[in-house]
PDB file of C-alpha atoms in Angstrom:
ATOM      1  CA  MET Y   1      23.577 -46.422  28.885  1.00 29.00           C
ATOM      2  CA  ALA Y   2      26.491 -46.848  31.254  1.00 32.00           C
ATOM      3  CA  PHE Y   3      26.279 -45.872  34.871  1.00 32.00           C
ATOM      4  CA  SER Y   4      28.293 -45.962  38.070  1.00 35.00           C
ATOM      5  CA  TRP Y   5      27.085 -48.389  40.708  1.00 43.00           C
ATOM      6  CA  TYR Y   6      28.675 -46.608  43.630  1.00 38.00           C
ATOM      7  CA  PRO Y   7      29.778 -43.063  44.443  1.00 36.00           C
ATOM      8  CA  THR Y   8      33.398 -42.503  43.489  1.00 30.00           C
ATOM      9  CA  MET Y   9      34.241 -39.666  45.872  1.00 28.00           C
ATOM     10  CA  ARG Y  10      37.739 -40.679  47.017  1.00 28.00           C
ATOM     11  CA  SER Y  11      40.868 -38.698  47.898  1.00 30.00           C
ATOM     12  CA  VAL Y  12      43.788 -38.781  50.331  1.00 27.00           C
ATOM     13  CA  ASP Y  13      41.802 -37.599  53.333  1.00 30.00           C
ATOM     14  CA  MET Y  14      38.474 -39.228  52.441  1.00 30.00           C
ATOM     15  CA  LEU Y  15      36.944 -41.818  54.733  1.00 31.00           C
ATOM     16  CA  PRO Y  16      36.584 -45.575  53.964  1.00 34.00           C
ATOM     17  CA  PRO Y  17      34.204 -46.624  51.171  1.00 34.00           C
ATOM     18  CA  HIS Y  18      31.248 -47.484  53.414  1.00 35.00           C
ATOM     19  CA  SER Y  19      30.989 -43.997  54.902  1.00 34.00           C
ATOM     20  CA  ARG Y  20      31.718 -40.313  54.439  1.00 34.00           C
ATOM     21  CA  ARG Y  21      31.936 -37.493  56.957  1.00 31.00           C
ATOM     22  CA  SER Y  22      29.258 -34.833  56.763  1.00 32.00           C
ATOM     23  CA  MET Y  23      30.532 -31.549  55.409  1.00 31.00           C
ATOM     24  CA  SER Y  24      28.786 -28.331  54.513  1.00 32.00           C
ATOM     25  CA  CYS Y  25      28.289 -27.594  50.833  1.00 36.00           C
ATOM     26  CA  ILE Y  26      28.199 -23.900  51.578  1.00 32.00           C
ATOM     27  CA  SER Y  27      31.839 -23.969  52.673  1.00 33.00           C
ATOM     28  CA  VAL Y  28      33.902 -21.066  51.380  1.00 37.00           C
ATOM     29  CA  ASN Y  29      36.763 -23.504  50.856  1.00 42.00           C
ATOM     30  CA  PRO Y  30      36.526 -24.423  47.150  1.00 44.00           C
ATOM     31  CA  GLU Y  31      38.250 -27.771  47.682  1.00 45.00           C
ATOM     32  CA  VAL Y  32      35.848 -28.818  50.449  1.00 35.00           C
ATOM     33  CA  ARG Y  33      32.882 -27.620  48.412  1.00 37.00           C
ATOM     34  CA  SER Y  34      34.074 -29.571  45.396  1.00 42.00           C
ATOM     35  CA  ARG Y  35      34.417 -32.766  47.418  1.00 39.00           C
ATOM     36  CA  CYS Y  36      30.965 -32.355  48.938  1.00 39.00           C
ATOM     37  CA  LEU Y  37      29.358 -31.822  45.566  1.00 42.00           C
ATOM     38  CA  GLY Y  38      31.266 -34.836  44.290  1.00 46.00           C
ATOM     39  CA  ALA Y  39      29.718 -36.995  46.997  1.00 46.00           C
ATOM     40  CA  GLN Y  40      26.233 -35.745  46.109  1.00 47.00           C
ATOM     41  CA  ASN Y  41      26.818 -36.326  42.414  1.00 48.00           C
ATOM     42  CA  GLY Y  42      28.163 -39.813  43.132  1.00 49.00           C
ATOM     43  CA  ALA Y  43      25.093 -40.695  45.138  1.00 52.00           C
ATOM     44  CA  MET Y  44      22.904 -39.333  42.354  1.00 51.00           C
ATOM     45  CA  ASP Y  45      24.770 -41.471  39.783  1.00 71.00           C
ATOM     46  CA  ALA Y  46      24.206 -44.552  41.932  1.00 72.00           C
ATOM     47  CA  ARG Y  47      20.487 -43.766  42.323  1.00 80.00           C
ATOM     48  CA  GLU Y  48      20.098 -43.189  38.598  1.00 85.00           C
ATOM     49  CA  GLY Y  49      21.958 -46.397  37.832  1.00 83.00           C
ATOM     50  CA  ARG Y  50      19.746 -48.413  40.125  1.00 86.00           C
ATOM     51  CA  ALA Y  51      16.650 -46.759  38.666  1.00 90.00           C
ATOM     52  CA  GLU Y  52      17.767 -47.841  35.183  1.00 92.00           C
ATOM     53  CA  LEU Y  53      18.302 -51.369  36.433  1.00 92.00           C
ATOM     54  CA  ARG Y  54      14.918 -51.517  38.141  1.00 92.00           C
ATOM     55  CA  GLY Y  55      13.271 -50.069  35.057  1.00 94.00           C
ATOM     56  CA  ALA Y  56      14.770 -52.729  32.783  1.00 94.00           C
ATOM     57  CA  VAL Y  57      13.609 -55.500  35.122  1.00 94.00           C
ATOM     58  CA  ALA Y  58      10.114 -54.017  35.481  1.00 92.00           C
ATOM     59  CA  ARG Y  59       9.737 -53.677  31.700  1.00 93.00           C
ATOM     60  CA  GLY Y  60      11.003 -57.187  31.059  1.00 94.00           C
ATOM     61  CA  ASP Y  61      13.742 -55.640  28.925  1.00 96.00           C
ATOM     62  CA  GLY Y  62      16.312 -58.417  28.778  1.00 96.00           C
ATOM     63  CA  VAL Y  63      18.451 -56.679  26.176  1.00 96.00           C
ATOM     64  CA  GLY Y  64      18.506 -53.439  28.141  1.00 95.00           C
ATOM     65  CA  LEU Y  65      19.372 -55.259  31.356  1.00 96.00           C
ATOM     66  CA  VAL Y  66      22.292 -57.085  29.757  1.00 96.00           C
ATOM     67  CA  GLN Y  67      23.607 -53.826  28.317  1.00 95.00           C
ATOM     68  CA  LEU Y  68      23.611 -52.347  31.813  1.00 94.00           C
ATOM     69  CA  LEU Y  69      25.482 -55.303  33.294  1.00 94.00           C
ATOM     70  CA  ILE Y  70      27.988 -56.319  30.665  1.00 90.00           C
ATOM     71  CA  ASP Y  71      31.674 -55.638  31.307  1.00 77.00           C
ATOM     72  CA  ARG Y  72      31.166 -54.584  34.916  1.00 80.00           C
ATOM     73  CA  PRO Y  73      31.156 -56.464  38.238  1.00 84.00           C
ATOM     74  CA  LEU Y  74      27.736 -57.514  39.476  1.00 88.00           C
ATOM     75  CA  PRO Y  75      26.884 -55.322  42.508  1.00 89.00           C
ATOM     76  CA  ASP Y  76      26.589 -57.497  45.587  1.00 90.00           C
ATOM     77  CA  ASP Y  77      23.597 -55.570  46.936  1.00 92.00           C
ATOM     78  CA  ALA Y  78      21.395 -56.089  43.869  1.00 94.00           C
ATOM     79  CA  LEU Y  79      21.798 -59.788  43.035  1.00 97.00           C
ATOM     80  CA  GLN Y  80      18.148 -60.652  43.697  1.00 97.00           C
ATOM     81  CA  LEU Y  81      16.934 -57.897  41.395  1.00 96.00           C
ATOM     82  CA  ILE Y  82      19.526 -58.745  38.753  1.00 97.00           C
ATOM     83  CA  GLY Y  83      18.743 -62.447  38.921  1.00 97.00           C
ATOM     84  CA  ASP Y  84      15.063 -61.799  38.234  1.00 97.00           C
ATOM     85  CA  GLY Y  85      16.031 -59.719  35.225  1.00 96.00           C
ATOM     86  CA  LEU Y  86      18.412 -62.373  33.944  1.00 97.00           C
ATOM     87  CA  LEU Y  87      15.664 -65.004  34.102  1.00 97.00           C
ATOM     88  CA  VAL Y  88      13.745 -62.827  31.651  1.00 96.00           C
ATOM     89  CA  ALA Y  89      16.840 -62.267  29.496  1.00 97.00           C
ATOM     90  CA  LEU Y  90      17.444 -66.030  29.331  1.00 97.00           C
ATOM     91  CA  ARG Y  91      13.852 -66.617  28.314  1.00 95.00           C
ATOM     92  CA  GLN Y  92      14.281 -63.986  25.602  1.00 96.00           C
ATOM     93  CA  GLU Y  93      17.510 -65.711  24.494  1.00 97.00           C
ATOM     94  CA  VAL Y  94      19.638 -62.588  24.805  1.00 97.00           C
ATOM     95  CA  ARG Y  95      23.085 -63.627  23.597  1.00 94.00           C
ATOM     96  CA  GLU Y  96      25.190 -62.487  26.565  1.00 96.00           C
ATOM     97  CA  ALA Y  97      22.650 -63.560  29.212  1.00 97.00           C
ATOM     98  CA  PRO Y  98      23.964 -67.103  29.918  1.00 97.00           C
ATOM     99  CA  GLY Y  99      27.411 -65.869  30.913  1.00 96.00           C
ATOM    100  CA  LEU Y 100      25.984 -63.180  33.179  1.00 97.00           C
ATOM    101  CA  ALA Y 101      23.537 -65.679  34.664  1.00 97.00           C
ATOM    102  CA  GLY Y 102      26.399 -68.026  35.487  1.00 97.00           C
ATOM    103  CA  ASP Y 103      28.230 -65.184  37.217  1.00 96.00           C
ATOM    104  CA  CYS Y 104      25.074 -64.297  39.127  1.00 97.00           C
ATOM    105  CA  VAL Y 105      24.606 -67.890  40.288  1.00 98.00           C
ATOM    106  CA  ALA Y 106      28.164 -67.994  41.607  1.00 97.00           C
ATOM    107  CA  ALA Y 107      27.731 -64.658  43.397  1.00 97.00           C
ATOM    108  CA  LEU Y 108      24.422 -65.758  44.942  1.00 98.00           C
ATOM    109  CA  ARG Y 109      25.934 -68.997  46.241  1.00 97.00           C
ATOM    110  CA  VAL Y 110      28.794 -67.100  47.846  1.00 97.00           C
ATOM    111  CA  ARG Y 111      26.629 -64.356  49.339  1.00 97.00           C
ATOM    112  CA  GLY Y 112      24.153 -66.818  50.829  1.00 97.00           C
ATOM    113  CA  TRP Y 113      21.380 -64.451  51.887  1.00 97.00           C
ATOM    114  CA  GLN Y 114      17.891 -65.775  52.445  1.00 97.00           C
ATOM    115  CA  GLY Y 115      16.357 -66.535  49.055  1.00 97.00           C
ATOM    116  CA  ASP Y 116      19.712 -66.579  47.227  1.00 98.00           C
ATOM    117  CA  ASP Y 117      19.833 -70.362  46.843  1.00 97.00           C
ATOM    118  CA  GLU Y 118      16.268 -70.409  45.536  1.00 97.00           C
ATOM    119  CA  LEU Y 119      17.102 -67.804  42.893  1.00 98.00           C
ATOM    120  CA  ALA Y 120      20.343 -69.564  41.964  1.00 98.00           C
ATOM    121  CA  ASP Y 121      18.372 -72.805  41.536  1.00 97.00           C
ATOM    122  CA  SER Y 122      15.945 -71.047  39.175  1.00 96.00           C
ATOM    123  CA  LEU Y 123      18.783 -69.593  37.104  1.00 97.00           C
ATOM    124  CA  GLU Y 124      20.543 -72.951  36.862  1.00 97.00           C
ATOM    125  CA  ALA Y 125      17.308 -74.629  35.828  1.00 96.00           C
ATOM    126  CA  ARG Y 126      16.830 -72.028  33.093  1.00 95.00           C
ATOM    127  CA  LEU Y 127      20.455 -72.512  32.000  1.00 97.00           C
ATOM    128  CA  GLY Y 128      19.889 -76.268  31.864  1.00 95.00           C
ATOM    129  CA  THR Y 129      22.688 -76.992  34.332  1.00 93.00           C
ATOM    130  CA  ALA Y 130      20.414 -78.245  37.135  1.00 90.00           C
ATOM    131  CA  PRO Y 131      17.006 -79.952  37.378  1.00 90.00           C
ATOM    132  CA  ILE Y 132      13.849 -77.889  37.648  1.00 86.00           C
ATOM    133  CA  ARG Y 133      12.537 -77.754  41.215  1.00 86.00           C
ATOM    134  CA  LEU Y 134       9.071 -79.147  41.778  1.00 90.00           C
ATOM    135  CA  LEU Y 135       7.510 -75.825  42.646  1.00 94.00           C
ATOM    136  CA  LYS Y 136       4.426 -74.262  41.100  1.00 95.00           C
ATOM    137  CA  PRO Y 137       5.165 -71.093  39.089  1.00 95.00           C
ATOM    138  CA  LEU Y 138       3.489 -67.932  40.312  1.00 95.00           C
ATOM    139  CA  ALA Y 139       3.853 -64.532  38.613  1.00 94.00           C
ATOM    140  CA  VAL Y 140       4.010 -62.377  41.722  1.00 95.00           C
ATOM    141  CA  ASP Y 141       5.588 -59.014  42.504  1.00 94.00           C
ATOM    142  CA  LEU Y 142       8.132 -59.855  45.203  1.00 96.00           C
ATOM    143  CA  GLU Y 143       8.362 -56.275  46.443  1.00 94.00           C
ATOM    144  CA  GLU Y 144       4.602 -56.118  46.989  1.00 93.00           C
ATOM    145  CA  LEU Y 145       4.726 -59.476  48.747  1.00 95.00           C
ATOM    146  CA  ALA Y 146       7.566 -58.278  50.983  1.00 95.00           C
ATOM    147  CA  MET Y 147       5.512 -55.251  52.062  1.00 92.00           C
ATOM    148  CA  VAL Y 148       2.669 -57.521  53.167  1.00 93.00           C
ATOM    149  CA  LEU Y 149       5.002 -60.034  54.815  1.00 93.00           C
ATOM    150  CA  GLU Y 150       6.938 -57.489  56.839  1.00 90.00           C
ATOM    151  CA  GLY Y 151       4.215 -55.089  57.912  1.00 79.00           C
ATOM    152  CA  ASP Y 152       2.663 -54.705  61.334  1.00 73.00           C
ATOM    153  CA  PRO Y 153       1.161 -58.109  62.276  1.00 70.00           C
ATOM    154  CA  VAL Y 154      -1.872 -56.373  63.801  1.00 65.00           C
ATOM    155  CA  TYR Y 155      -2.839 -54.521  60.622  1.00 64.00           C
ATOM    156  CA  SER Y 156      -0.973 -56.284  57.822  1.00 72.00           C
ATOM    157  CA  GLY Y 157      -1.080 -59.647  56.146  1.00 84.00           C
ATOM    158  CA  GLY Y 158      -3.117 -60.475  53.092  1.00 90.00           C
ATOM    159  CA  ARG Y 159      -3.490 -62.979  50.276  1.00 92.00           C
ATOM    160  CA  ILE Y 160      -2.115 -63.757  46.865  1.00 95.00           C
ATOM    161  CA  ASP Y 161      -4.523 -64.389  44.028  1.00 93.00           C
ATOM    162  CA  LEU Y 162      -3.236 -67.679  42.595  1.00 94.00           C
ATOM    163  CA  LEU Y 163      -4.929 -66.983  39.269  1.00 92.00           C
ATOM    164  CA  THR Y 164      -3.328 -63.599  38.637  1.00 92.00           C
ATOM    165  CA  GLY Y 165      -0.414 -63.383  41.070  1.00 94.00           C
ATOM    166  CA  GLU Y 166      -1.763 -60.126  42.481  1.00 93.00           C
ATOM    167  CA  VAL Y 167      -0.941 -59.402  46.113  1.00 93.00           C
ATOM    168  CA  TRP Y 168      -3.917 -58.181  48.147  1.00 90.00           C
ATOM    169  CA  PRO Y 169      -3.247 -56.593  51.558  1.00 88.00           C
ATOM    170  CA  ASN Y 170      -5.991 -57.267  54.090  1.00 82.00           C
ATOM    171  CA  ALA Y 171      -7.065 -53.624  54.013  1.00 77.00           C
ATOM    172  CA  ALA Y 172      -7.676 -53.806  50.262  1.00 77.00           C
ATOM    173  CA  ILE Y 173      -9.610 -57.039  50.619  1.00 75.00           C
ATOM    174  CA  GLU Y 174     -11.871 -55.507  53.237  1.00 68.00           C
ATOM    175  CA  ASP Y 175     -12.462 -52.428  51.077  1.00 63.00           C
ATOM    176  CA  PHE Y 176     -13.482 -54.413  48.017  1.00 65.00           C
ATOM    177  CA  GLU Y 177     -15.109 -57.463  49.553  1.00 61.00           C
ATOM    178  CA  ASP Y 178     -18.576 -55.920  49.445  1.00 58.00           C
ATOM    179  CA  MET Y 179     -18.134 -55.121  45.758  1.00 56.00           C
ATOM    180  CA  ALA Y 180     -16.702 -58.528  44.839  1.00 58.00           C
ATOM    181  CA  GLU Y 181     -18.048 -60.485  41.923  1.00 58.00           C
ATOM    182  CA  ASP Y 182     -20.258 -63.492  42.624  1.00 55.00           C
ATOM    183  CA  ASP Y 183     -17.460 -65.944  41.788  1.00 59.00           C
ATOM    184  CA  TRP Y 184     -14.999 -64.314  44.183  1.00 64.00           C
ATOM    185  CA  ASP Y 185     -14.879 -66.725  47.127  1.00 71.00           C
ATOM    186  CA  ILE Y 186     -12.368 -65.082  49.444  1.00 73.00           C
ATOM    187  CA  ASP Y 187     -11.940 -68.326  51.409  1.00 75.00           C
ATOM    188  CA  ASP Y 188     -11.280 -70.590  48.417  1.00 84.00           C
ATOM    189  CA  PRO Y 189      -7.847 -72.222  49.062  1.00 83.00           C
ATOM    190  CA  ASP Y 190      -7.509 -73.052  45.374  1.00 87.00           C
ATOM    191  CA  ARG Y 191      -7.790 -69.352  44.508  1.00 90.00           C
ATOM    192  CA  TRP Y 192      -6.032 -67.636  47.409  1.00 92.00           C
ATOM    193  CA  LEU Y 193      -2.764 -68.101  49.267  1.00 94.00           C
ATOM    194  CA  TRP Y 194      -2.820 -66.617  52.749  1.00 93.00           C
ATOM    195  CA  VAL Y 195       0.050 -64.330  53.708  1.00 93.00           C
ATOM    196  CA  HIS Y 196       0.506 -63.883  57.446  1.00 90.00           C
ATOM    197  CA  SER Y 197       2.584 -60.859  58.400  1.00 89.00           C
ATOM    198  CA  GLN Y 198       5.884 -61.709  60.071  1.00 88.00           C
ATOM    199  CA  GLY Y 199       6.450 -58.208  61.423  1.00 87.00           C
ATOM    200  CA  SER Y 200       9.462 -55.934  61.148  1.00 89.00           C
ATOM    201  CA  ARG Y 201      12.014 -57.992  63.078  1.00 93.00           C
ATOM    202  CA  SER Y 202      13.910 -58.985  59.950  1.00 95.00           C
ATOM    203  CA  GLY Y 203      13.967 -55.382  58.768  1.00 95.00           C
ATOM    204  CA  TYR Y 204      15.366 -54.290  62.118  1.00 96.00           C
ATOM    205  CA  ARG Y 205      18.126 -56.892  61.872  1.00 96.00           C
ATOM    206  CA  ASP Y 206      18.908 -55.516  58.402  1.00 97.00           C
ATOM    207  CA  MET Y 207      19.524 -52.095  59.959  1.00 97.00           C
ATOM    208  CA  GLU Y 208      21.805 -53.626  62.594  1.00 97.00           C
ATOM    209  CA  TRP Y 209      23.744 -55.534  59.950  1.00 97.00           C
ATOM    210  CA  PHE Y 210      24.070 -52.493  57.704  1.00 97.00           C
ATOM    211  CA  ILE Y 211      25.364 -50.385  60.589  1.00 97.00           C
ATOM    212  CA  SER Y 212      27.919 -53.063  61.488  1.00 96.00           C
ATOM    213  CA  GLU Y 213      29.412 -52.743  57.994  1.00 95.00           C
ATOM    214  CA  ILE Y 214      30.006 -48.980  58.255  1.00 96.00           C
ATOM    215  CA  ASP Y 215      33.683 -48.217  58.795  1.00 94.00           C
ATOM    216  CA  ASP Y 216      33.279 -44.755  60.279  1.00 96.00           C
ATOM    217  CA  PRO Y 217      32.627 -45.253  64.036  1.00 96.00           C
ATOM    218  CA  GLU Y 218      31.034 -41.816  64.412  1.00 96.00           C
ATOM    219  CA  VAL Y 219      28.451 -42.497  61.705  1.00 97.00           C
ATOM    220  CA  ALA Y 220      27.828 -46.007  63.022  1.00 97.00           C
ATOM    221  CA  ASP Y 221      27.314 -44.720  66.579  1.00 97.00           C
ATOM    222  CA  ARG Y 222      24.790 -42.128  65.419  1.00 97.00           C
ATOM    223  CA  LEU Y 223      22.829 -44.789  63.572  1.00 98.00           C
ATOM    224  CA  ARG Y 224      22.914 -47.196  66.524  1.00 97.00           C
ATOM    225  CA  ILE Y 225      21.439 -44.470  68.711  1.00 97.00           C
ATOM    226  CA  ALA Y 226      18.792 -43.783  66.039  1.00 97.00           C
ATOM    227  CA  ILE Y 227      17.482 -47.361  66.047  1.00 97.00           C
ATOM    228  CA  SER Y 228      17.004 -47.485  69.814  1.00 95.00           C
ATOM    229  CA  GLY Y 229      13.406 -47.501  70.989  1.00 91.00           C
ATOM    230  CA  ARG Y 230      10.113 -46.831  69.203  1.00 90.00           C
ATOM    231  CA  GLY Y 231      10.205 -45.141  65.824  1.00 92.00           C
ATOM    232  CA  ALA Y 232      13.549 -46.769  64.987  1.00 95.00           C
ATOM    233  CA  PHE Y 233      12.931 -47.072  61.242  1.00 94.00           C
ATOM    234  CA  ARG Y 234      11.946 -43.426  60.805  1.00 95.00           C
ATOM    235  CA  ARG Y 235      14.843 -42.131  62.908  1.00 97.00           C
ATOM    236  CA  PHE Y 236      17.277 -44.408  61.084  1.00 97.00           C
ATOM    237  CA  LYS Y 237      16.292 -43.000  57.697  1.00 96.00           C
ATOM    238  CA  ASP Y 238      16.242 -39.426  58.979  1.00 97.00           C
ATOM    239  CA  THR Y 239      19.764 -39.821  60.354  1.00 97.00           C
ATOM    240  CA  LEU Y 240      21.037 -41.725  57.337  1.00 97.00           C
ATOM    241  CA  SER Y 241      19.819 -38.976  55.001  1.00 96.00           C
ATOM    242  CA  ARG Y 242      22.832 -36.899  56.064  1.00 96.00           C
ATOM    243  CA  TRP Y 243      25.009 -39.216  53.963  1.00 96.00           C
ATOM    244  CA  PRO Y 244      23.373 -39.593  50.521  1.00 93.00           C
ATOM    245  CA  ASP Y 245      25.731 -42.332  49.310  1.00 92.00           C
ATOM    246  CA  LEU Y 246      24.980 -44.439  52.396  1.00 95.00           C
ATOM    247  CA  MET Y 247      21.258 -43.823  51.926  1.00 95.00           C
ATOM    248  CA  THR Y 248      21.495 -45.106  48.361  1.00 93.00           C
ATOM    249  CA  ARG Y 249      23.357 -48.196  49.500  1.00 94.00           C
ATOM    250  CA  TRP Y 250      20.857 -48.798  52.292  1.00 96.00           C
ATOM    251  CA  PHE Y 251      17.910 -48.822  49.892  1.00 95.00           C
ATOM    252  CA  ALA Y 252      19.715 -51.260  47.591  1.00 94.00           C
ATOM    253  CA  PHE Y 253      20.720 -53.505  50.501  1.00 96.00           C
ATOM    254  CA  SER Y 254      17.308 -53.430  52.153  1.00 96.00           C
ATOM    255  CA  GLU Y 255      15.338 -54.037  48.960  1.00 96.00           C
ATOM    256  CA  ASP Y 256      17.483 -57.020  47.991  1.00 97.00           C
ATOM    257  CA  ARG Y 257      17.155 -58.516  51.470  1.00 97.00           C
ATOM    258  CA  GLN Y 258      13.368 -58.141  51.378  1.00 97.00           C
ATOM    259  CA  ARG Y 259      13.108 -59.562  47.869  1.00 97.00           C
ATOM    260  CA  GLY Y 260      15.105 -62.594  48.941  1.00 98.00           C
ATOM    261  CA  ARG Y 261      12.986 -63.212  52.020  1.00 98.00           C
ATOM    262  CA  ALA Y 262       9.804 -63.017  49.951  1.00 97.00           C
ATOM    263  CA  ARG Y 263      11.251 -65.506  47.462  1.00 98.00           C
ATOM    264  CA  ALA Y 264      12.219 -67.908  50.255  1.00 97.00           C
ATOM    265  CA  TRP Y 265       8.743 -67.621  51.808  1.00 97.00           C
ATOM    266  CA  LEU Y 266       7.132 -68.494  48.474  1.00 97.00           C
ATOM    267  CA  ALA Y 267       9.372 -71.534  48.090  1.00 97.00           C
ATOM    268  CA  ASP Y 268       8.371 -72.730  51.540  1.00 96.00           C
ATOM    269  CA  GLU Y 269       4.748 -72.439  50.403  1.00 96.00           C
ATOM    270  CA  GLY Y 270       5.509 -74.534  47.304  1.00 96.00           C
ATOM    271  CA  TYR Y 271       5.780 -71.759  44.687  1.00 97.00           C
ATOM    272  CA  VAL Y 272       8.508 -70.192  42.593  1.00 96.00           C
ATOM    273  CA  ALA Y 273       8.305 -66.550  41.573  1.00 93.00           C
ATOM    274  CA  THR Y 274       8.175 -65.921  37.834  1.00 90.00           C
ATOM    275  CA  ALA Y 275       8.155 -62.710  35.832  1.00 80.00           C
ATOM    276  CA  ARG Y 276       4.792 -61.037  35.337  1.00 69.00           C
ATOM    277  CA  ASP Y 277       3.666 -60.168  31.827  1.00 61.00           C
ATOM    278  CA  VAL Y 278       4.193 -56.515  30.974  1.00 57.00           C
TER     279      VAL Y 278
END
């Protein structure tokens, strides 16, 4: 099923692609109303497209993923997610996957975010164009790992079960420790990999970076004000919700940044993320 990666609301008096002015959808002006609804529909198309992409990756549907990607540019804010899906497609020997994987490698090398080189290395190893890195494979959910890594250092952190790849936040460990099986030694280094929370500093820098890429100075100024002081993340999202297309792009950008950081952290610990069985 084809989908549009980004909203396509554009006209002579529209703003640059990274931002849109807020306008009321209850306007009596039919032209203004039409443009506003177009922006909402564009944002919805982008959300639906990303949901289809995430669904294909989560299901391990290499064929479905390739069908979503073929004959369209790879979106720069989803390369980590796409790369994980292409690793599965290569393993499943989907015919068009090698070409897309090569394109993804090139895009990752150019983009250069944290974790991009590690993912590019994995894709090249699967393609047979580079040696396999001496890292231990671990079937872990990178999004779950990112949540533990970037939570509040006082309350967050956790461990990864090296047998199953499951990510256990500290709160979950404490809840179930009393009910643990006899062979569950929570301090066994051969069974568990400690995850110490690094806090939200990287996430805050993501907000600053995202704001710096917005072309509309009025929107950017509002968002800069929103991230000042305590409660910055909540205020940022509340303010950003006025522009649905920007909200969609923020979620894509933020999720790919977090996925990459989790991948890089794993590599530093001596592991490479692999797809979990579904």
